[in-house]
PDB file of C-alpha atoms and ligand atoms in Angstrom:
ATOM      1  CA  MET A  59      89.836 123.657 102.053  1.00  0.00           C
ATOM      2  CA  LYS A  60      87.334 121.896 104.241  1.00  0.00           C
ATOM      3  CA  PHE A  61      86.024 118.439 103.504  1.00  0.00           C
ATOM      4  CA  GLU A  62      83.024 116.488 104.589  1.00  0.00           C
ATOM      5  CA  LEU A  63      83.372 112.729 104.960  1.00  0.00           C
ATOM      6  CA  ASP A  64      80.577 110.209 104.983  1.00  0.00           C
ATOM      7  CA  THR A  65      80.531 107.281 107.413  1.00  0.00           C
ATOM      8  CA  LEU A  66      80.711 104.176 105.213  1.00  0.00           C
ATOM      9  CA  GLY A  67      80.235 101.722 108.011  1.00  0.00           C
ATOM     10  CA  LEU A  68      80.499 101.008 111.725  1.00  0.00           C
ATOM     11  CA  ILE A  69      82.837  98.703 113.617  1.00  0.00           C
ATOM     12  CA  HIS A  70      81.451  96.070 115.960  1.00  0.00           C
ATOM     13  CA  SER A  71      84.286  95.082 118.287  1.00  0.00           C
ATOM     14  CA  PRO A  72      84.746  93.626 121.797  1.00  0.00           C
ATOM     15  CA  TYR A  73      86.269  96.934 122.981  1.00  0.00           C
ATOM     16  CA  LYS A  74      83.429  98.827 124.663  1.00  0.00           C
ATOM     17  CA  GLU A  75      85.638 101.561 126.087  1.00  0.00           C
ATOM     18  CA  LYS A  76      88.930 103.158 125.037  1.00  0.00           C
ATOM     19  CA  PHE A  77      90.887 101.886 128.057  1.00  0.00           C
ATOM     20  CA  ALA A  78      92.905  98.719 127.247  1.00  0.00           C
ATOM     21  CA  ILE A  79      92.393  98.749 123.477  1.00  0.00           C
ATOM     22  CA  PRO A  80      95.704  97.632 121.945  1.00  0.00           C
ATOM     23  CA  ARG A  81      97.728 100.435 120.368  1.00  0.00           C
ATOM     24  CA  GLN A  82      97.920  98.642 117.020  1.00  0.00           C
ATOM     25  CA  PRO A  83      95.762  95.849 115.582  1.00  0.00           C
ATOM     26  CA  GLY A  84      98.365  93.041 115.573  1.00  0.00           C
ATOM     27  CA  LEU A  85      99.219  93.295 119.286  1.00  0.00           C
ATOM     28  CA  VAL A  86      96.159  91.251 120.324  1.00  0.00           C
ATOM     29  CA  THR A  87      95.435  88.576 117.754  1.00  0.00           C
ATOM     30  CA  SER A  88      92.808  86.326 119.374  1.00  0.00           C
ATOM     31  CA  SER A  89      89.792  88.478 118.623  1.00  0.00           C
ATOM     32  CA  THR A  90      87.601  89.267 115.689  1.00  0.00           C
ATOM     33  CA  ALA A  91      85.437  92.220 114.704  1.00  0.00           C
ATOM     34  CA  ARG A  92      82.851  93.048 112.085  1.00  0.00           C
ATOM     35  CA  LEU A  93      82.409  96.052 109.832  1.00  0.00           C
ATOM     36  CA  GLU A  94      78.788  96.770 108.990  1.00  0.00           C
ATOM     37  CA  LEU A  95      78.434  98.811 105.806  1.00  0.00           C
ATOM     38  CA  LEU A  96      75.738 101.468 105.916  1.00  0.00           C
ATOM     39  CA  PRO A  97      73.389 102.615 103.135  1.00  0.00           C
ATOM     40  CA  PRO A  98      74.083 103.448 100.330  1.00  0.00           C
ATOM     41  CA  TYR A  99      77.420 101.584 100.596  1.00  0.00           C
ATOM     42  CA  ASN A 100      75.915  98.284 101.784  1.00  0.00           C
ATOM     43  CA  GLN A 101      75.662  96.807  98.334  1.00  0.00           C
ATOM     44  CA  ALA A 102      77.376  93.705  97.003  1.00  0.00           C
ATOM     45  CA  ASP A 103      78.747  95.664  94.036  1.00  0.00           C
ATOM     46  CA  ALA A 104      80.746  97.991  96.286  1.00  0.00           C
ATOM     47  CA  VAL A 105      82.775  95.077  97.719  1.00  0.00           C
ATOM     48  CA  ARG A 106      82.973  92.893  94.621  1.00  0.00           C
ATOM     49  CA  GLY A 107      86.507  91.407  94.430  1.00  0.00           C
ATOM     50  CA  LEU A 108      87.453  92.456  97.951  1.00  0.00           C
ATOM     51  CA  GLU A 109      87.391  88.849  99.180  1.00  0.00           C
ATOM     52  CA  GLN A 110      90.516  88.205  97.098  1.00  0.00           C
ATOM     53  CA  PHE A 111      92.577  90.243  99.555  1.00  0.00           C
ATOM     54  CA  SER A 112      93.738  88.964 102.948  1.00  0.00           C
ATOM     55  CA  HIS A 113      94.069  92.402 104.595  1.00  0.00           C
ATOM     56  CA  LEU A 114      92.467  95.838 104.426  1.00  0.00           C
ATOM     57  CA  TRP A 115      93.402  99.386 105.250  1.00  0.00           C
ATOM     58  CA  LEU A 116      90.653 101.000 107.279  1.00  0.00           C
ATOM     59  CA  SER A 117      90.535 104.778 107.567  1.00  0.00           C
ATOM     60  CA  PHE A 118      88.463 105.795 110.550  1.00  0.00           C
ATOM     61  CA  VAL A 119      87.544 108.693 112.794  1.00  0.00           C
ATOM     62  CA  PHE A 120      88.717 108.788 116.424  1.00  0.00           C
ATOM     63  CA  HIS A 121      85.155 109.720 117.206  1.00  0.00           C
ATOM     64  CA  GLN A 122      85.345 109.340 120.970  1.00  0.00           C
ATOM     65  CA  THR A 123      88.207 111.810 121.415  1.00  0.00           C
ATOM     66  CA  MET A 124      87.751 114.121 118.430  1.00  0.00           C
ATOM     67  CA  ASP A 125      86.304 116.942 120.555  1.00  0.00           C
ATOM     68  CA  GLN A 126      89.387 117.080 122.770  1.00  0.00           C
ATOM     69  CA  GLY A 127      91.567 118.939 120.254  1.00  0.00           C
ATOM     70  CA  TRP A 128      95.266 118.484 119.653  1.00  0.00           C
ATOM     71  CA  HIS A 129      98.718 119.791 120.638  1.00  0.00           C
ATOM     72  CA  PRO A 130     101.812 120.097 118.440  1.00  0.00           C
ATOM     73  CA  THR A 131     103.683 117.723 120.741  1.00  0.00           C
ATOM     74  CA  VAL A 132     102.550 114.569 122.532  1.00  0.00           C
ATOM     75  CA  ARG A 133     104.098 112.107 124.998  1.00  0.00           C
ATOM     76  CA  PRO A 134     103.926 108.642 123.460  1.00  0.00           C
ATOM     77  CA  PRO A 135     103.553 105.723 125.905  1.00  0.00           C
ATOM     78  CA  ARG A 136     106.427 104.042 124.054  1.00  0.00           C
ATOM     79  CA  LEU A 137     108.761 106.733 125.398  1.00  0.00           C
ATOM     80  CA  GLY A 138     107.556 106.210 128.959  1.00  0.00           C
ATOM     81  CA  GLY A 139     104.975 108.981 128.786  1.00  0.00           C
ATOM     82  CA  ASN A 140     107.332 111.838 129.722  1.00  0.00           C
ATOM     83  CA  GLU A 141     109.259 112.595 126.532  1.00  0.00           C
ATOM     84  CA  ARG A 142     107.638 114.853 123.942  1.00  0.00           C
ATOM     85  CA  VAL A 143     107.695 114.398 120.171  1.00  0.00           C
ATOM     86  CA  GLY A 144     105.726 116.061 117.382  1.00  0.00           C
ATOM     87  CA  VAL A 145     102.164 114.885 116.900  1.00  0.00           C
ATOM     88  CA  PHE A 146     102.986 113.899 113.320  1.00  0.00           C
ATOM     89  CA  ALA A 147     105.771 111.630 114.611  1.00  0.00           C
ATOM     90  CA  THR A 148     103.170 109.589 116.498  1.00  0.00           C
ATOM     91  CA  ARG A 149      99.969 107.588 116.068  1.00  0.00           C
ATOM     92  CA  SER A 150      98.294 109.644 118.786  1.00  0.00           C
ATOM     93  CA  THR A 151      94.512 109.828 118.748  1.00  0.00           C
ATOM     94  CA  PHE A 152      94.661 113.596 119.395  1.00  0.00           C
ATOM     95  CA  ARG A 153      95.395 114.946 115.912  1.00  0.00           C
ATOM     96  CA  PRO A 154      94.351 118.056 113.943  1.00  0.00           C
ATOM     97  CA  ASN A 155      92.183 115.829 111.755  1.00  0.00           C
ATOM     98  CA  PRO A 156      91.013 112.939 113.949  1.00  0.00           C
ATOM     99  CA  LEU A 157      91.756 110.246 111.374  1.00  0.00           C
ATOM    100  CA  GLY A 158      93.220 106.824 112.116  1.00  0.00           C
ATOM    101  CA  LEU A 159      94.557 104.157 109.801  1.00  0.00           C
ATOM    102  CA  SER A 160      94.674 100.456 110.656  1.00  0.00           C
ATOM    103  CA  VAL A 161      95.666  97.436 108.625  1.00  0.00           C
ATOM    104  CA  VAL A 162      93.447  94.496 109.573  1.00  0.00           C
ATOM    105  CA  PRO A 163      92.887  90.898 108.409  1.00  0.00           C
ATOM    106  CA  LEU A 164      89.863  90.334 106.172  1.00  0.00           C
ATOM    107  CA  LEU A 165      88.397  86.931 107.054  1.00  0.00           C
ATOM    108  CA  GLY A 166      85.375  87.094 104.782  1.00  0.00           C
ATOM    109  CA  VAL A 167      82.558  89.079 103.245  1.00  0.00           C
ATOM    110  CA  THR A 168      79.014  88.287 104.337  1.00  0.00           C
ATOM    111  CA  LEU A 169      76.164  89.348 102.092  1.00  0.00           C
ATOM    112  CA  GLU A 170      72.850  89.344 103.898  1.00  0.00           C
ATOM    113  CA  ARG A 171      69.499  90.513 102.655  1.00  0.00           C
ATOM    114  CA  GLY A 172      69.922  94.272 102.676  1.00  0.00           C
ATOM    115  CA  GLY A 173      73.306  94.102 104.361  1.00  0.00           C
ATOM    116  CA  VAL A 174      77.019  93.777 103.752  1.00  0.00           C
ATOM    117  CA  TRP A 175      79.364  92.818 106.585  1.00  0.00           C
ATOM    118  CA  LEU A 176      83.140  92.523 106.425  1.00  0.00           C
ATOM    119  CA  GLU A 177      84.425  89.849 108.814  1.00  0.00           C
ATOM    120  CA  LEU A 178      87.679  91.086 110.324  1.00  0.00           C
ATOM    121  CA  GLY A 179      90.479  89.660 112.427  1.00  0.00           C
ATOM    122  CA  ALA A 180      92.035  91.667 115.236  1.00  0.00           C
ATOM    123  CA  VAL A 181      91.437  95.427 115.307  1.00  0.00           C
ATOM    124  CA  ASP A 182      92.507  98.317 117.546  1.00  0.00           C
ATOM    125  CA  LEU A 183      89.114 100.003 117.266  1.00  0.00           C
ATOM    126  CA  LEU A 184      86.447 100.954 119.748  1.00  0.00           C
ATOM    127  CA  ASP A 185      83.010  99.434 119.224  1.00  0.00           C
ATOM    128  CA  GLY A 186      81.028 101.900 117.082  1.00  0.00           C
ATOM    129  CA  THR A 187      84.048 103.473 115.351  1.00  0.00           C
ATOM    130  CA  PRO A 188      82.980 105.162 112.092  1.00  0.00           C
ATOM    131  CA  ILE A 189      84.894 103.961 109.031  1.00  0.00           C
ATOM    132  CA  VAL A 190      85.461 106.547 106.307  1.00  0.00           C
ATOM    133  CA  ASP A 191      87.424 104.485 103.776  1.00  0.00           C
ATOM    134  CA  ILE A 192      88.296 100.880 102.970  1.00  0.00           C
ATOM    135  CA  LYS A 193      91.174  99.859 100.713  1.00  0.00           C
ATOM    136  CA  PRO A 194      92.808  96.509  99.978  1.00  0.00           C
ATOM    137  CA  TYR A 195      96.290  96.008 101.443  1.00  0.00           C
ATOM    138  CA  ILE A 196      98.695  95.404  98.567  1.00  0.00           C
ATOM    139  CA  PRO A 197     101.824  93.626  99.806  1.00  0.00           C
ATOM    140  CA  TYR A 198     104.218  94.704  97.038  1.00  0.00           C
ATOM    141  CA  ALA A 199     103.420  98.367  97.638  1.00  0.00           C
ATOM    142  CA  ASP A 200     102.506  98.465 101.331  1.00  0.00           C
ATOM    143  CA  SER A 201     105.037  96.091 102.940  1.00  0.00           C
ATOM    144  CA  LEU A 202     108.434  97.717 103.479  1.00  0.00           C
ATOM    145  CA  PRO A 203     110.465  95.399 105.743  1.00  0.00           C
ATOM    146  CA  GLN A 204     113.554  97.599 105.460  1.00  0.00           C
ATOM    147  CA  ALA A 205     111.748 100.719 106.770  1.00  0.00           C
ATOM    148  CA  ARG A 206     113.028 102.379 109.980  1.00  0.00           C
ATOM    149  CA  GLY A 207     110.613 102.333 112.913  1.00  0.00           C
ATOM    150  CA  GLY A 208     111.875 105.411 114.797  1.00  0.00           C
ATOM    151  CA  PHE A 209     111.216 105.158 118.530  1.00  0.00           C
ATOM    152  CA  ALA A 210     108.912 102.147 117.983  1.00  0.00           C
ATOM    153  CA  PRO A 211     111.148  99.728 116.056  1.00  0.00           C
ATOM    154  CA  GLU A 212     109.585  96.587 117.586  1.00  0.00           C
ATOM    155  CA  PRO A 213     106.301  95.640 119.248  1.00  0.00           C
ATOM    156  CA  PRO A 214     106.450  96.399 122.992  1.00  0.00           C
ATOM    157  CA  GLY A 215     108.361  93.520 124.617  1.00  0.00           C
ATOM    158  CA  ASP A 216     107.702  93.948 128.347  1.00  0.00           C
ATOM    159  CA  LEU A 217     104.507  91.886 128.543  1.00  0.00           C
ATOM    160  CA  LEU A 218     102.829  91.027 131.851  1.00  0.00           C
ATOM    161  CA  THR A 219     102.092  87.436 132.863  1.00  0.00           C
ATOM    162  CA  VAL A 220      98.335  87.144 133.317  1.00  0.00           C
ATOM    163  CA  HIS A 221      96.721  84.814 135.910  1.00  0.00           C
ATOM    164  CA  PHE A 222      93.030  84.213 136.625  1.00  0.00           C
ATOM    165  CA  SER A 223      91.637  83.959 140.161  1.00  0.00           C
ATOM    166  CA  PRO A 224      89.416  80.944 140.977  1.00  0.00           C
ATOM    167  CA  GLU A 225      86.377  83.243 140.618  1.00  0.00           C
ATOM    168  CA  ALA A 226      87.550  84.423 137.193  1.00  0.00           C
ATOM    169  CA  GLU A 227      88.268  80.816 136.157  1.00  0.00           C
ATOM    170  CA  ALA A 228      84.683  79.870 137.031  1.00  0.00           C
ATOM    171  CA  ALA A 229      83.369  82.754 134.918  1.00  0.00           C
ATOM    172  CA  LEU A 230      85.610  81.740 131.992  1.00  0.00           C
ATOM    173  CA  ALA A 231      84.194  78.214 132.165  1.00  0.00           C
ATOM    174  CA  HIS A 232      80.678  79.687 132.146  1.00  0.00           C
ATOM    175  CA  HIS A 233      81.416  81.676 128.958  1.00  0.00           C
ATOM    176  CA  GLN A 234      83.487  78.950 127.276  1.00  0.00           C
ATOM    177  CA  ARG A 235      80.795  77.925 124.803  1.00  0.00           C
ATOM    178  CA  ALA A 236      79.787  81.423 123.650  1.00  0.00           C
ATOM    179  CA  LEU A 237      83.293  82.931 123.781  1.00  0.00           C
ATOM    180  CA  PRO A 238      85.843  80.103 123.398  1.00  0.00           C
ATOM    181  CA  GLN A 239      88.740  82.544 122.876  1.00  0.00           C
ATOM    182  CA  LEU A 240      87.917  84.621 125.965  1.00  0.00           C
ATOM    183  CA  ARG A 241      90.809  83.479 128.157  1.00  0.00           C
ATOM    184  CA  GLN A 242      93.394  84.076 125.445  1.00  0.00           C
ATOM    185  CA  PHE A 243      91.809  87.386 124.501  1.00  0.00           C
ATOM    186  CA  ILE A 244      91.730  88.801 128.028  1.00  0.00           C
ATOM    187  CA  GLY A 245      95.248  87.467 128.583  1.00  0.00           C
ATOM    188  CA  GLU A 246      96.577  89.205 125.474  1.00  0.00           C
ATOM    189  CA  VAL A 247      94.788  92.486 126.225  1.00  0.00           C
ATOM    190  CA  LEU A 248      95.994  92.730 129.822  1.00  0.00           C
ATOM    191  CA  ALA A 249      99.524  91.471 129.035  1.00  0.00           C
ATOM    192  CA  GLN A 250      99.989  94.801 127.211  1.00  0.00           C
ATOM    193  CA  ASP A 251      99.597  96.620 130.560  1.00  0.00           C
ATOM    194  CA  PRO A 252      96.845  99.114 129.728  1.00  0.00           C
ATOM    195  CA  ARG A 253      97.641 101.442 132.644  1.00  0.00           C
ATOM    196  CA  PRO A 254      98.894 104.969 132.000  1.00  0.00           C
ATOM    197  CA  ALA A 255     102.683 105.089 131.534  1.00  0.00           C
ATOM    198  CA  TYR A 256     103.233 106.974 134.823  1.00  0.00           C
ATOM    199  CA  LYS A 257     101.907 103.983 136.790  1.00  0.00           C
ATOM    200  CA  LYS A 258     104.525 101.625 135.452  1.00  0.00           C
ATOM    201  CA  GLY A 259     107.469 100.554 137.584  1.00  0.00           C
ATOM    202  CA  LYS A 260     105.694 101.683 140.790  1.00  0.00           C
ATOM    203  CA  THR A 261     103.783  99.828 143.501  1.00  0.00           C
ATOM    204  CA  ASP A 262     100.164  99.824 142.419  1.00  0.00           C
ATOM    205  CA  GLU A 263      97.422  98.586 144.754  1.00  0.00           C
ATOM    206  CA  LYS A 264      94.599  99.861 142.543  1.00  0.00           C
ATOM    207  CA  GLU A 265      91.921  97.513 141.235  1.00  0.00           C
ATOM    208  CA  TYR A 266      91.146  98.326 137.604  1.00  0.00           C
ATOM    209  CA  GLY A 267      88.083  97.524 135.539  1.00  0.00           C
ATOM    210  CA  VAL A 268      87.542  97.346 131.802  1.00  0.00           C
ATOM    211  CA  ARG A 269      84.552  96.418 129.684  1.00  0.00           C
ATOM    212  CA  LEU A 270      85.310  93.723 127.090  1.00  0.00           C
ATOM    213  CA  PHE A 271      82.373  92.183 125.217  1.00  0.00           C
ATOM    214  CA  ASP A 272      79.534  92.462 127.741  1.00  0.00           C
ATOM    215  CA  LEU A 273      81.780  91.752 130.687  1.00  0.00           C
ATOM    216  CA  ASN A 274      83.264  93.950 133.333  1.00  0.00           C
ATOM    217  CA  VAL A 275      86.778  92.556 133.803  1.00  0.00           C
ATOM    218  CA  ARG A 276      88.449  93.507 137.085  1.00  0.00           C
ATOM    219  CA  PHE A 277      92.196  93.114 137.529  1.00  0.00           C
ATOM    220  CA  ARG A 278      95.210  94.137 139.578  1.00  0.00           C
ATOM    221  CA  ILE A 279      98.805  94.551 138.443  1.00  0.00           C
ATOM    222  CA  ARG A 280     101.907  93.774 140.466  1.00  0.00           C
ATOM    223  CA  GLU A 281     104.617  93.834 137.825  1.00  0.00           C
ATOM    224  CA  PRO A 282     105.419  91.580 136.099  1.00  0.00           C
ATOM    225  CA  GLU A 283     102.158  89.829 137.039  1.00  0.00           C
ATOM    226  CA  CYS A 284      98.535  90.696 136.390  1.00  0.00           C
ATOM    227  CA  GLU A 285      95.729  88.942 138.231  1.00  0.00           C
ATOM    228  CA  VAL A 286      92.249  88.866 136.731  1.00  0.00           C
ATOM    229  CA  ILE A 287      90.029  89.089 139.801  1.00  0.00           C
ATOM    230  CA  SER A 288      86.566  88.703 138.311  1.00  0.00           C
ATOM    231  CA  LEU A 289      84.493  88.797 135.129  1.00  0.00           C
ATOM    232  CA  ASP A 290      80.971  90.019 135.752  1.00  0.00           C
ATOM    233  CA  PRO A 291      78.160  90.916 133.369  1.00  0.00           C
ATOM    234  CA  ALA A 292      78.470  94.644 132.562  1.00  0.00           C
ATOM    235  CA  GLN A 293      75.598  96.771 133.888  1.00  0.00           C
TER     236      GLN A 293
HETATM  237  N1  SAM B 144      96.185 101.969 114.025  1.00  0.00           N
HETATM  238  C1  SAM B 144      95.653 103.309 114.105  1.00  0.00           C
HETATM  239  C2  SAM B 144      96.616 104.335 113.586  1.00  0.00           C
HETATM  240  O1  SAM B 144      97.815 104.053 113.606  1.00  0.00           O
HETATM  241  O2  SAM B 144      96.164 105.393 113.149  1.00  0.00           O
HETATM  242  C3  SAM B 144      95.239 103.669 115.506  1.00  0.00           C
HETATM  243  C4  SAM B 144      96.370 103.781 116.470  1.00  0.00           C
HETATM  244  S1  SAM B 144      95.822 104.528 117.971  1.00  0.00           S
HETATM  245  C5  SAM B 144      97.322 104.631 118.880  1.00  0.00           C
HETATM  246  C6  SAM B 144      94.973 103.183 118.713  1.00  0.00           C
HETATM  247  C7  SAM B 144      94.221 103.644 119.902  1.00  0.00           C
HETATM  248  O3  SAM B 144      93.159 104.458 119.459  1.00  0.00           O
HETATM  249  C8  SAM B 144      93.562 102.551 120.693  1.00  0.00           C
HETATM  250  O4  SAM B 144      94.454 101.996 121.633  1.00  0.00           O
HETATM  251  C9  SAM B 144      92.420 103.306 121.380  1.00  0.00           C
HETATM  252  O5  SAM B 144      92.886 103.862 122.594  1.00  0.00           O
HETATM  253  C10 SAM B 144      92.142 104.459 120.426  1.00  0.00           C
HETATM  254  N2  SAM B 144      90.878 104.346 119.715  1.00  0.00           N
HETATM  255  C11 SAM B 144      90.415 103.308 118.988  1.00  0.00           C
HETATM  256  N3  SAM B 144      89.222 103.604 118.446  1.00  0.00           N
HETATM  257  C12 SAM B 144      88.922 104.875 118.838  1.00  0.00           C
HETATM  258  C13 SAM B 144      87.835 105.757 118.593  1.00  0.00           C
HETATM  259  N4  SAM B 144      86.804 105.399 117.829  1.00  0.00           N
HETATM  260  N5  SAM B 144      87.848 106.986 119.174  1.00  0.00           N
HETATM  261  C14 SAM B 144      88.891 107.363 119.948  1.00  0.00           C
HETATM  262  N6  SAM B 144      89.956 106.573 120.209  1.00  0.00           N
HETATM  263  C15 SAM B 144      89.977 105.341 119.662  1.00  0.00           C
END
């Protein structure tokens, strides 16, 4: 059987590229996102009662990588990037059906003239991600504290300590009013060490860049430290 899915809505998030997006929503908590419902789903009736729930399940399409296919085994970053496990034992983006599933905080529902927006807490989703289903999170059914977490029993613990250069500090001060959470957000994102697994534990002189909001954030990592070098307006 083949199925066709409709895009119900689009994510608006600070993550403008795949690099450095957290691997699960709760790993970076100091950010918010919005889900814009698209016609014909952008009607108040379709979300009536949703505001009673604190969290949602979002089913989405890994639209940026869906053309890259899949392999039966993958090398999860959690296993250092060199041990293979079956694709269905992972949350890899490269899957036979490019569907993802994230549980995210619902902060509110905004009804505008001709529009419905879901105000979300932290997400692990690229800006523009197409959402194909929305369901309320139901704690009695969905929370299983006794469940075994396989090779990912805990959130990753080896976080980097993030510092800001004087130039980056000046830029943070400049953006303080519009983006008051920016320092914490960048700190949480980079503390996860977004580099490929093979870079870890080695001397790394490379200067990296990532686009967050409309900023190009440049940084360098000398484990266990990360220095944010600059924050410039993205071109
Ligand atoms: N929580 C979801 C799940 O378990 O199905 C997603 C987990 S997946 C490991 C999260 C990663 O997906 C992010 O770190 C980012 O690299 C990638 N990602 C997020 N949105 C994407 C999109 N629209 N297209 C392709 N990759 C995306």
